[in-house]
Amino acid sequence: MAQDSAITPRDQDYSAWYLDVIQHGDLLDDAPVRGCKVLKPHGYGIWELIQADLDRRFRDTGHRNAYFPLFIPVSFLSREAEHVEGFAKECAIVTHHRLRSVTDDNGKVSVEPDPESALEEQLVVRPTSETVIWHMYGRWIDSWRDLPILINQWANVVRWEMRTRPFLRTAEFLWQEGHTAHATRDEAIDEARLMLQVYRDFAHEILAVPVVTGVKSARERFAGAVETFTIEALMQNGWALQSGTSHFLGQNFAKAFDVTFQNKNGERELVWATSWGVSTRLIGAVIMTHSDDDGLVLPPRVAPIQVVIIPVGKAKDLEAVRQAVDALRAELRQAGIRVHVDDRDNLRPGAKYFEWERKGVPLRLELGPRDLAKGQAFAKTRINREKFGLPLQGAAMEVQRVLDKIQDELLARAIAMRDARTYDIDSVETFRARLEEGGFLRVAWGGDDADEGRIAEETKATIRCFPLDEPAPQGLACPLTGKPAWTWALFARAY
RNA sequence: CGGGGUGUAGCGCAGUCUGGUAGCGCACCUGCUUUGGGAGCAGGGGGCCGCAGGUUCGAAUCCUGCCACCCCGACCA
C-alpha cells in the first residue's frame, strides 16, 4: 500500500507529532539559514486569514496601519535600560554595506564583506520596533492635539534564538505590533486592556483557541514595560503557550526618547505608551489545540481551503460529474466559501481523501453518479469522521451551516479540554503530581520574584499569568510558599 | 553553549564493522489498463554518499578537522 511515512502518534512523542503534522500539512519548509522557515502557501494562507480578520478588528477600534524600517541604529537599543537588557542577546547586526570578491590560493572565488564599507554606525535588524517608533513619535508629537496616536504595523522581526521550533519560535517571524501614544496614564492602560480583549475575542471566535487573560509577573514581563497583559492558551500536551501580549509601557519610552506634549494648561508632560502584538506563533497554537493523530485540523475560519470537492466515478460518468462539480463550486464561491476542486486525474479518490485530511480541510464533498442520482453530495467532516448526504439544492447555505457547527464544536472541545486540565492546587504534592500530567495549576499565590524563580528551577513550571477579573484570595495561605496569598496565579510548563 | 543522536535521490532507509561499478521502498516521468478510502503492469529519469583535507592503486566505507539538522537542557514571543 502506497503510504507516506506515518505521523507519530501524540501519546508516543508529542514533539515529533507536532513536526510531522506541519510537514504532512505542507505548511513550512526549512530555509537555508538556521532557525528560518519558508511559509508555504497552505501555511501562509492561514496567516493571511489571521491578518485579514485582525486588521479589521484593529481598524474597528480606531487604529491605522503604517510601516517603519527594518534597520534600527544600534544606539537606539541602549536608550531604554531594561529594553536593551531584554533584547541585546538576540540581535542580528548589520556591519557592512558592500561585498567584494576574493580569490583564495586554489583560485576559488567567493565574496566577503568589504572592509572599506564598514558602517559608521552599525544597524540592528529590529527585534521589535519600540525604539525606532518612539524616535519618530518624538517628531510627531508636540501638543495634546496630536494625541492619541494609534498605529499598527504588519512586519517581520528577527530574534536570534538559541533554540527554534516551527511557528513557536523562529529566528525571523511575522507579526503585527501596535504602538500607541496617549496623553494620560488611564487612557494608555485602557488601550492595553482593550487590545487584550480584541486578542481574546479573536482567539475564541476565529482560531477556536480558548485563552485565559491575565497579567504577567515581573519576571515574565516585557523588557521595558510597566505591566504586561497576556492571553495564555493550553496545548493538548498540557503545556501553556503565550499567544499574544499587550503592554502598558508607562512613560519609559517617552523618557528614553524625550517625547513630551504640551497639555491644555500649557505645561509639558511625558507621553504614555502601549504596545501589543501577536505573531505567526498563533498558527502553532491552532495546530496544537485542534490537530489529531491523522494530521492537521483547521477551524473553518482559518482554513485556506474550507471545502474540497472530489469528483468520483468511472470515465463514462465524468462529463456529467464535471458539470455538477463546476456548478457546486460556483455556488459555494458565490457564497464566499473557500472551495477547492481536486480534479487531478493521476490520483485515485482514496489518495486524495488522505491528502486533504492531512492538510486539515474541514469538509470534504464527494460527487459521483450515485450522488447525482440522489441530488446530493457525499459529505465527510474532518473532525468526528461524520458522513452525511448534503443536498445540492441550497448547498451553500448548508455548507456554511456545517462549517459554523464545526467551528463551534472545535471551540467547545478545546474549552472542555482546558477546563478539565485546570487544577486547583492545595499543596506542594498535588502541584508536582499535576505538573507531571500537564495543565494549568491554579494557586493562591503568596510568593515573590525569588520564590517564583526557585519554583521554576525546581519544577520547570512558571507563572503564566495572574488571571484578570478574579477577586484576590481572602485569608488563604499560599500552598507553595506558606505565605499569605495576595493573588491567584496560573502555573504551567510553557513553550 | 553543554549532553546525546543523525547526515547516502524529493521522503523514508540499507550499504560503513571487513575499502573494489551506489542500492531498496515510496514519490517523479512515459504508455496502457484503472478510478466510491492510499491502483496495477511495463519502461524510464534522477546522487560531488553534509563539506574540506589526508591514507590508499582505489574511499559512502578508514583517519583529521569543520558544518548542518534533530532530541534533551540553559535562554526566549
Coordinates of C-alpha atoms (C1' of nucleotides) in Angstrom, one line a residue:
Chain A
M1 CA 0.0 0.0 0.0
A2 CA 1.4 3.3 -1.0
Q3 CA 1.7 5.4 2.1
D4 CA 3.9 8.3 3.1
S5 CA 5.7 7.8 6.3
A6 CA 3.2 7.9 9.2
I7 CA 2.5 10.7 11.6
T8 CA 3.9 9.9 15.0
P9 CA 1.0 9.5 17.5
R10 CA 0.7 12.2 20.1
D11 CA 1.0 9.9 23.1
Q12 CA 4.2 8.4 21.8
D13 CA 6.1 11.7 21.2
Y14 CA 4.3 15.0 21.2
S15 CA 7.2 16.9 19.8
A16 CA 7.7 14.5 16.9
W17 CA 3.9 14.6 16.3
Y18 CA 4.0 18.4 16.0
L19 CA 6.8 18.3 13.5
D20 CA 5.1 15.6 11.5
V21 CA 1.8 17.4 11.3
I22 CA 3.5 20.5 10.0
Q23 CA 5.4 18.5 7.4
H24 CA 2.4 16.5 6.2
G25 CA 0.2 19.5 6.3
D26 CA 2.6 21.2 3.8
L27 CA 2.8 24.3 5.9
L28 CA 6.5 25.0 6.2
D29 CA 9.8 24.1 4.6
D30 CA 13.3 24.5 6.0
A31 CA 15.2 27.6 4.8
P32 CA 19.0 27.5 4.3
V33 CA 19.5 29.6 7.4
R34 CA 19.3 28.1 10.8
G35 CA 16.1 28.7 12.6
C36 CA 14.4 30.3 9.5
K37 CA 11.5 28.7 7.7
V38 CA 9.7 29.2 4.5
L39 CA 5.9 29.6 4.9
K40 CA 4.4 27.6 2.1
P41 CA 1.1 28.6 0.5
H42 CA -1.0 26.4 2.8
G43 CA 0.7 27.8 5.9
Y44 CA 0.9 31.4 4.7
G45 CA -2.7 31.1 3.8
I46 CA -3.6 30.7 7.4
W47 CA -1.6 33.8 8.3
E48 CA -3.4 35.8 5.6
L49 CA -6.7 34.9 7.2
I50 CA -5.4 35.8 10.6
Q51 CA -4.2 39.1 9.2
A52 CA -7.4 39.9 7.4
D53 CA -9.6 39.4 10.5
L54 CA -7.3 41.1 13.0
D55 CA -6.7 44.0 10.7
R56 CA -10.5 44.6 10.6
R57 CA -10.6 44.5 14.4
F58 CA -7.8 47.0 14.7
R59 CA -9.5 49.4 12.3
D60 CA -12.8 49.0 14.2
T61 CA -11.0 50.1 17.3
G62 CA -9.6 53.2 15.7
H63 CA -6.1 52.1 14.6
R64 CA -4.4 52.7 11.3
N65 CA -1.5 50.8 9.7
A66 CA 1.9 52.3 9.0
Y67 CA 5.3 50.9 8.3
F68 CA 8.6 51.6 10.0
P69 CA 12.1 50.4 8.8
L70 CA 13.7 47.1 9.3
F71 CA 17.0 48.7 10.4
I72 CA 17.5 50.5 13.7
P73 CA 20.6 52.4 14.7
V74 CA 22.3 50.3 17.3
S75 CA 22.5 53.2 19.7
F76 CA 18.7 53.3 19.9
L77 CA 18.6 49.9 21.6
S78 CA 20.6 51.2 24.5
R79 CA 18.3 54.2 25.2
E80 CA 15.9 52.2 27.4
A81 CA 17.9 50.2 30.0
E82 CA 15.6 47.3 30.6
H83 CA 14.7 47.1 27.0
V84 CA 18.3 46.6 25.9
E85 CA 18.7 44.1 28.7
G86 CA 15.9 42.1 27.2
F87 CA 17.0 42.0 23.6
A88 CA 20.7 42.5 23.5
K89 CA 21.5 38.8 23.4
E90 CA 19.4 38.0 20.4
C91 CA 20.0 40.8 17.9
A92 CA 21.3 40.4 14.3
I93 CA 23.7 43.3 13.4
V94 CA 24.4 44.8 10.1
T95 CA 28.0 45.9 9.9
H96 CA 28.8 46.5 6.2
H97 CA 27.0 47.7 3.1
R98 CA 29.1 46.0 0.4
L99 CA 30.6 42.7 -0.6
R100 CA 33.8 42.2 -2.5
S101 CA 35.0 39.1 -4.3
V102 CA 38.2 37.4 -3.2
T103 CA 40.2 34.6 -4.7
D104 CA 41.9 32.0 -2.5
D105 CA 45.1 30.1 -3.1
N106 CA 43.2 27.4 -5.1
G107 CA 41.8 30.0 -7.4
K108 CA 38.3 29.7 -5.9
V109 CA 36.3 32.9 -5.9
S110 CA 34.0 33.9 -3.1
V111 CA 32.6 37.0 -1.5
E112 CA 33.2 38.7 1.8
P113 CA 32.2 42.0 3.5
D114 CA 34.4 44.7 2.0
P115 CA 36.3 46.2 4.9
E116 CA 36.2 49.5 3.2
S117 CA 32.4 49.5 3.6
A118 CA 32.1 49.2 7.4
L119 CA 29.2 51.2 8.6
E120 CA 29.8 54.4 10.6
E121 CA 27.0 53.3 13.0
Q122 CA 26.0 49.7 12.9
L123 CA 22.4 48.7 12.4
V124 CA 20.3 46.3 14.4
V125 CA 17.7 44.2 12.5
R126 CA 14.6 45.0 14.5
P127 CA 13.7 42.5 17.2
T128 CA 10.7 44.8 17.9
S129 CA 10.2 48.4 16.9
E130 CA 9.6 50.4 20.1
T131 CA 12.8 52.4 19.8
V132 CA 12.5 53.5 16.2
I133 CA 8.8 54.2 16.6
W134 CA 9.3 56.3 19.6
H135 CA 12.1 58.2 17.9
M136 CA 9.6 59.1 15.2
Y137 CA 6.8 59.8 17.7
G138 CA 9.1 62.4 19.2
R139 CA 9.0 64.3 15.9
W140 CA 5.2 63.9 15.5
I141 CA 4.0 64.8 19.0
D142 CA 4.0 68.4 20.3
S143 CA 0.6 69.2 21.5
W144 CA -2.2 67.4 23.3
R145 CA -4.0 67.7 19.9
D146 CA -1.5 65.3 18.4
L147 CA -2.7 62.6 20.8
P148 CA -3.6 59.8 20.8
I149 CA -1.5 58.1 18.1
L150 CA -3.0 54.7 17.3
I151 CA -0.8 52.9 14.8
N152 CA -0.2 49.3 13.9
Q153 CA 2.3 47.7 11.6
W154 CA 2.5 44.3 10.0
A155 CA 6.1 43.3 9.8
N156 CA 8.8 40.7 10.1
V157 CA 11.2 40.8 13.1
V158 CA 14.4 38.9 13.9
R159 CA 15.4 37.4 17.2
W160 CA 18.5 35.2 17.2
E161 CA 17.2 32.5 19.4
M162 CA 19.4 29.7 20.6
R163 CA 16.7 27.1 20.1
T164 CA 13.9 27.3 17.5
R165 CA 10.7 25.5 16.9
P166 CA 8.5 25.8 13.8
F167 CA 5.9 28.6 14.3
L168 CA 6.5 28.8 18.0
R169 CA 9.9 30.3 17.9
T170 CA 11.8 31.0 14.7
A171 CA 14.7 33.4 14.1
E172 CA 12.6 35.5 11.8
F173 CA 8.9 35.7 12.2
L174 CA 5.9 37.6 11.0
W175 CA 3.7 39.6 13.4
Q176 CA 1.8 42.8 14.0
E177 CA 2.9 45.4 16.5
G178 CA 0.6 48.1 17.7
H179 CA 2.2 51.2 19.2
T180 CA 0.1 53.9 20.7
A181 CA 0.8 57.2 22.4
H182 CA -1.6 58.8 24.9
A183 CA -2.0 61.9 27.0
T184 CA -2.9 60.1 30.2
R185 CA -2.0 57.1 32.1
D186 CA -5.6 55.8 32.4
E187 CA -6.1 56.2 28.6
A188 CA -3.0 54.1 27.9
I189 CA -4.0 51.4 30.4
D190 CA -7.5 51.3 28.8
E191 CA -5.9 50.9 25.4
A192 CA -3.7 48.0 26.6
R193 CA -6.7 46.2 28.1
L194 CA -8.9 46.9 25.1
M195 CA -6.4 45.3 22.7
L196 CA -6.0 42.3 25.1
Q197 CA -9.8 41.9 24.8
V198 CA -9.5 42.1 21.0
Y199 CA -7.0 39.3 21.0
R200 CA -9.1 37.2 23.4
D201 CA -12.2 37.6 21.2
F202 CA -10.2 36.9 18.0
A203 CA -8.7 33.7 19.5
H204 CA -12.1 32.4 20.6
E205 CA -14.1 33.4 17.5
I206 CA -11.6 32.8 14.7
L207 CA -9.0 30.4 16.0
A208 CA -11.3 28.5 18.3
V209 CA -8.4 28.6 20.8
P210 CA -9.7 29.4 24.3
V211 CA -7.4 31.7 26.2
V212 CA -7.0 33.0 29.7
T213 CA -6.5 36.7 30.0
G214 CA -4.1 37.8 32.7
V215 CA -1.2 39.9 33.9
K216 CA 2.4 38.8 33.7
S217 CA 4.5 38.5 36.8
A218 CA 7.6 40.8 37.0
R219 CA 9.8 38.0 35.8
E220 CA 7.8 37.4 32.7
R221 CA 7.1 41.0 31.9
F222 CA 8.2 42.5 28.5
A223 CA 11.5 44.3 28.8
G224 CA 10.7 48.0 29.2
A225 CA 7.0 47.5 30.2
V226 CA 5.3 48.6 33.4
E227 CA 2.7 46.0 33.0
T228 CA 2.3 43.1 30.5
F229 CA -1.1 41.6 29.8
T230 CA -1.2 38.2 28.1
I231 CA -3.5 35.7 26.6
E232 CA -2.4 32.2 27.6
A233 CA -3.6 29.0 25.8
L234 CA -3.2 25.4 27.0
M235 CA -2.0 22.9 24.4
Q236 CA -3.0 19.3 24.2
N237 CA 0.1 18.1 26.0
G238 CA -0.7 20.3 29.0
W239 CA 1.9 23.0 28.2
A240 CA 0.9 26.6 28.1
L241 CA 1.5 28.9 25.1
Q242 CA 1.7 32.6 25.5
S243 CA -0.3 33.6 22.4
G244 CA -0.4 37.4 22.5
T245 CA 0.7 40.2 24.7
S246 CA -0.4 43.8 25.3
H247 CA 1.9 46.1 27.2
F248 CA 1.4 49.2 29.3
L249 CA 4.7 50.9 28.8
G250 CA 4.2 53.8 31.2
Q251 CA 6.4 56.7 30.3
N252 CA 9.6 54.6 29.9
F253 CA 10.0 55.1 26.1
A254 CA 8.8 58.7 26.3
K255 CA 11.6 59.4 28.8
A256 CA 14.2 57.5 26.8
F257 CA 13.3 59.3 23.6
D258 CA 12.3 62.6 25.2
V259 CA 8.7 62.6 23.9
T260 CA 6.6 65.3 25.6
F261 CA 3.5 67.2 24.7
Q262 CA 2.0 70.5 25.8
N263 CA -1.2 70.0 27.8
K264 CA -4.2 72.2 27.8
N265 CA -2.7 74.3 30.6
G266 CA 0.4 74.9 28.5
E267 CA 2.6 72.6 30.6
R268 CA 4.9 69.9 29.1
E269 CA 4.2 66.3 30.1
L270 CA 5.7 63.0 29.1
V271 CA 3.6 60.8 26.8
W272 CA 2.1 57.5 27.9
A273 CA 2.6 54.4 25.7
T274 CA 1.3 50.9 24.9
S275 CA 2.4 48.2 22.5
W276 CA 0.8 44.9 21.6
G277 CA 1.4 42.1 19.3
V278 CA 0.6 38.6 18.0
S279 CA 2.7 36.6 15.6
T280 CA 2.8 33.5 13.4
R281 CA 3.1 31.7 16.7
L282 CA -0.7 31.7 16.7
I283 CA -0.5 29.1 13.9
G284 CA 1.4 26.8 16.3
A285 CA -1.4 27.4 18.8
V286 CA -4.0 26.4 16.3
I287 CA -2.1 23.2 15.4
M288 CA -1.5 22.1 18.9
T289 CA -5.1 22.9 20.0
H290 CA -7.0 21.1 17.3
S291 CA -5.0 18.6 15.3
D292 CA -5.0 14.8 15.9
D293 CA -3.1 11.7 15.0
D294 CA -4.3 11.9 11.4
G295 CA -2.7 15.3 10.9
L296 CA -3.7 18.9 10.8
V297 CA -7.2 20.0 11.8
L298 CA -8.1 23.6 10.9
P299 CA -11.0 25.6 12.2
P300 CA -13.1 26.7 9.2
R301 CA -12.4 30.4 9.8
V302 CA -8.6 30.0 9.4
A303 CA -8.7 27.2 6.8
P304 CA -7.3 28.4 3.5
I305 CA -9.4 25.7 1.9
Q306 CA -12.7 25.1 3.8
V307 CA -14.2 22.6 1.4
V308 CA -12.6 20.3 -1.0
I309 CA -14.7 18.7 -3.7
I310 CA -13.6 15.4 -5.1
P311 CA -15.2 14.1 -8.3
V312 CA -15.5 10.4 -8.4
G313 CA -16.8 7.8 -10.8
K314 CA -15.9 5.9 -13.9
A315 CA -14.8 7.5 -17.1
K316 CA -18.2 7.4 -18.8
D317 CA -19.7 9.4 -16.0
L318 CA -17.0 12.1 -15.9
E319 CA -18.7 14.7 -18.0
A320 CA -21.9 14.7 -16.0
V321 CA -19.9 14.7 -12.8
R322 CA -17.7 17.6 -14.0
Q323 CA -20.7 19.7 -14.8
A324 CA -22.2 19.1 -11.4
V325 CA -18.9 19.8 -9.7
D326 CA -18.5 23.1 -11.6
A327 CA -22.0 24.2 -10.6
L328 CA -21.4 23.3 -7.0
R329 CA -18.0 25.1 -6.9
A330 CA -19.6 28.2 -8.4
E331 CA -22.4 28.3 -5.9
L332 CA -20.1 27.9 -2.9
R333 CA -17.7 30.5 -4.2
Q334 CA -20.5 32.9 -4.8
A335 CA -21.4 32.5 -1.1
G336 CA -17.8 33.4 -0.1
I337 CA -16.8 29.8 0.9
R338 CA -13.2 28.9 0.2
V339 CA -13.6 25.8 -2.0
H340 CA -11.1 23.7 -4.0
V341 CA -11.8 21.1 -6.6
D342 CA -9.3 18.3 -6.7
D343 CA -9.7 17.1 -10.3
R344 CA -6.2 15.6 -10.7
D345 CA -6.5 12.5 -12.9
N346 CA -3.3 10.8 -11.7
L347 CA -4.6 10.1 -8.2
R348 CA -7.5 7.9 -7.2
P349 CA -10.1 9.3 -4.8
G350 CA -8.8 7.4 -1.8
A351 CA -5.3 9.0 -2.1
K352 CA -7.0 12.4 -2.3
Y353 CA -9.0 11.8 0.8
F354 CA -5.9 11.1 2.9
E355 CA -4.1 14.1 1.5
W356 CA -6.8 16.6 2.3
E357 CA -7.3 15.1 5.7
R358 CA -3.6 15.6 6.5
K359 CA -3.9 19.2 5.3
G360 CA -6.8 19.8 7.8
V361 CA -9.5 20.7 5.3
P362 CA -12.7 20.9 7.5
L363 CA -15.2 19.5 5.0
R364 CA -14.9 17.1 2.1
L365 CA -17.6 16.7 -0.6
E366 CA -17.5 13.7 -2.9
L367 CA -19.6 13.9 -6.0
G368 CA -20.2 10.9 -8.3
P369 CA -23.0 9.3 -10.3
R370 CA -24.7 7.8 -7.3
D371 CA -24.8 11.2 -5.6
L372 CA -26.1 13.0 -8.6
A373 CA -28.9 10.5 -8.9
K374 CA -29.9 11.4 -5.3
G375 CA -29.4 15.1 -5.9
Q376 CA -26.8 15.4 -3.2
A377 CA -23.1 15.3 -2.4
F378 CA -21.5 12.8 -0.1
A379 CA -20.1 14.8 2.8
K380 CA -17.5 14.0 5.4
T381 CA -16.2 16.2 8.1
R382 CA -12.5 16.3 9.2
I383 CA -13.4 16.1 12.8
N384 CA -15.6 13.2 14.1
R385 CA -15.4 11.5 10.6
E386 CA -19.1 12.3 10.3
K387 CA -20.7 11.3 7.0
F388 CA -23.9 12.5 5.6
G389 CA -25.7 13.4 2.3
L390 CA -25.6 17.1 1.5
P391 CA -28.5 18.2 -0.8
L392 CA -27.2 20.0 -3.9
Q393 CA -30.3 22.2 -3.7
G394 CA -29.3 25.1 -1.5
A395 CA -25.8 23.6 -0.9
A396 CA -24.1 26.9 0.0
M397 CA -26.3 27.6 3.0
E398 CA -26.0 24.0 4.2
V399 CA -22.2 24.0 3.8
Q400 CA -22.0 27.3 5.7
R401 CA -24.1 25.8 8.5
V402 CA -21.9 22.8 8.7
L403 CA -18.7 24.9 8.8
D404 CA -20.1 27.0 11.6
K405 CA -21.0 24.0 13.5
I406 CA -17.5 22.6 13.2
Q407 CA -16.1 25.9 14.3
D408 CA -18.3 25.9 17.4
E409 CA -17.5 22.3 18.2
L410 CA -13.8 22.9 18.0
L411 CA -14.0 25.7 20.4
A412 CA -16.3 23.8 22.8
R413 CA -14.0 20.9 22.7
A414 CA -10.9 23.0 23.4
I415 CA -12.6 24.7 26.3
A416 CA -13.6 21.4 27.7
M417 CA -10.1 20.1 27.5
R418 CA -8.7 23.3 29.0
D419 CA -11.2 23.2 31.9
A420 CA -10.6 19.6 32.6
R421 CA -6.9 20.3 32.9
T422 CA -7.1 23.3 35.1
Y423 CA -6.5 22.2 38.6
D424 CA -6.8 23.9 42.0
I425 CA -3.7 23.3 43.9
D426 CA -3.7 23.0 47.7
S427 CA -0.3 21.5 48.4
V428 CA 3.2 21.1 47.0
E429 CA 2.5 17.4 46.4
T430 CA -0.6 18.0 44.2
F431 CA 1.4 20.7 42.4
R432 CA 4.1 18.3 41.5
A433 CA 1.8 15.5 40.7
R434 CA -0.5 17.6 38.4
L435 CA 2.5 19.1 36.7
E436 CA 3.6 15.7 35.6
E437 CA 0.3 15.4 33.6
G438 CA 0.4 19.0 32.4
G439 CA -2.2 21.6 32.7
F440 CA -3.0 25.0 34.3
L441 CA -2.2 24.9 38.0
R442 CA -4.3 27.4 39.9
V443 CA -2.6 28.6 43.1
A444 CA -3.4 31.1 45.7
W445 CA 0.0 32.8 45.4
G446 CA 1.9 34.5 48.2
G447 CA 5.4 34.4 46.8
D448 CA 7.7 37.0 45.3
D449 CA 10.2 37.0 42.4
A450 CA 12.7 34.9 44.2
D451 CA 10.1 32.3 45.1
E452 CA 8.9 32.2 41.6
G453 CA 12.5 31.7 40.3
R454 CA 13.1 28.9 42.8
I455 CA 10.0 27.1 41.8
A456 CA 10.8 27.5 38.1
E457 CA 14.2 26.0 38.7
E458 CA 12.9 23.1 40.7
T459 CA 9.8 22.2 38.7
K460 CA 10.1 23.8 35.2
A461 CA 6.8 25.5 35.9
T462 CA 6.4 29.2 35.6
I463 CA 3.6 31.7 36.4
R464 CA 1.8 32.1 33.1
C465 CA -0.3 34.9 34.5
F466 CA -2.4 36.3 37.3
P467 CA -5.8 35.9 35.8
L468 CA -7.8 39.1 35.3
D469 CA -11.2 39.7 36.9
E470 CA -10.7 37.3 39.8
P471 CA -11.0 38.7 43.3
A472 CA -7.9 38.3 45.4
P473 CA -7.9 35.3 47.7
Q474 CA -9.1 36.2 51.2
G475 CA -7.3 34.7 54.2
L476 CA -5.6 31.9 52.3
A477 CA -2.1 30.7 52.8
C478 CA -0.1 30.0 49.6
P479 CA 0.4 26.2 49.3
L480 CA 3.8 26.7 47.7
T481 CA 5.4 29.3 50.0
G482 CA 3.3 29.2 53.1
K483 CA 3.0 33.0 52.9
P484 CA -0.4 34.8 52.9
A485 CA -1.8 34.7 49.4
W486 CA -2.2 38.0 47.6
T487 CA -3.3 36.9 44.2
W488 CA -4.4 33.9 42.1
A489 CA -1.8 32.6 39.8
L490 CA -1.8 30.1 36.9
F491 CA 1.3 28.0 36.8
A492 CA 2.3 25.7 33.9
R493 CA 5.1 24.4 31.9
A494 CA 5.3 26.6 28.9
Y495 CA 6.8 26.7 25.4
Chain B
rC1 C1' 26.6 27.0 24.6
rG2 C1' 26.7 21.8 27.2
rG3 C1' 24.9 16.3 26.6
rG4 C1' 23.1 12.7 23.1
rG5 C1' 21.9 11.4 18.0
rU6 C1' 21.8 11.7 12.6
rG7 C1' 23.8 13.4 7.8
rU8 C1' 23.5 8.4 1.2
rA9 C1' 17.8 10.7 -4.9
rG10 C1' 12.0 14.8 -3.1
rC11 C1' 10.7 11.5 1.5
rG12 C1' 11.9 7.0 4.5
rC13 C1' 16.1 3.9 4.7
rA14 C1' 20.0 -0.3 3.6
rG15 C1' 25.2 -0.4 2.5
rU16 C1' 30.2 1.8 6.6
rC17 C1' 32.2 -3.1 11.1
rU18 C1' 35.5 -6.3 6.9
rG19 C1' 37.7 -0.2 1.1
rG20 C1' 36.6 -2.7 -5.1
rU21 C1' 30.8 -0.4 -10.8
rA22 C1' 25.8 3.5 -5.2
rG23 C1' 21.1 0.3 -3.9
rC24 C1' 15.8 -0.6 -1.9
rG25 C1' 10.6 1.3 -0.9
rC26 C1' 7.5 5.4 -1.8
rA27 C1' 7.3 9.8 -4.8
rC28 C1' 8.6 11.5 -10.1
rC29 C1' 8.4 10.8 -16.0
rU30 C1' 6.1 7.8 -20.5
rG31 C1' 2.4 4.3 -22.0
rC32 C1' -1.7 1.1 -21.3
rU33 C1' -5.5 -0.6 -18.0
rU34 C1' -7.9 1.6 -13.7
rU35 C1' -10.8 5.2 -10.6
rG36 C1' -16.9 5.5 -4.3
rG37 C1' -10.7 5.1 1.3
rG38 C1' -3.6 5.3 0.0
rA39 C1' -4.3 1.4 -8.1
rG40 C1' -1.7 -2.5 -11.4
rC41 C1' 1.7 -3.8 -15.2
rA42 C1' 5.8 -2.3 -18.4
rG43 C1' 9.5 1.0 -19.5
rG44 C1' 12.4 5.3 -17.7
rG45 C1' 14.9 9.7 -15.2
rG46 C1' 17.2 11.4 -11.0
rG47 C1' 23.3 11.1 -6.5
rC48 C1' 30.0 15.6 -5.7
rC49 C1' 27.1 9.5 -0.4
rG50 C1' 26.9 17.1 4.5
rC51 C1' 31.9 19.9 3.4
rA52 C1' 37.3 20.2 3.4
rG53 C1' 41.8 17.8 3.9
rG54 C1' 44.5 13.1 4.5
rU55 C1' 45.7 7.5 4.0
rU56 C1' 45.3 4.1 -0.4
rC57 C1' 46.3 1.6 -6.9
rG58 C1' 41.2 2.6 -5.3
rA59 C1' 37.2 5.9 -0.1
rA60 C1' 30.0 6.4 1.1
rU61 C1' 33.2 3.0 3.9
rC62 C1' 39.5 4.2 7.3
rC63 C1' 41.9 9.0 9.8
rU64 C1' 41.7 14.5 11.0
rG65 C1' 39.1 19.0 11.1
rC66 C1' 34.7 21.6 10.1
rC67 C1' 29.4 22.3 9.1
rA68 C1' 24.2 21.4 9.3
rC69 C1' 19.9 19.3 11.4
rC70 C1' 17.1 16.7 15.3
rC71 C1' 16.2 15.5 20.6
rC72 C1' 17.2 16.9 25.9
rG73 C1' 18.8 21.2 28.9
rA74 C1' 20.2 26.6 29.9
rC75 C1' 17.7 31.5 27.2
rC76 C1' 13.3 33.3 24.9
rA77 C1' 7.0 35.5 21.7

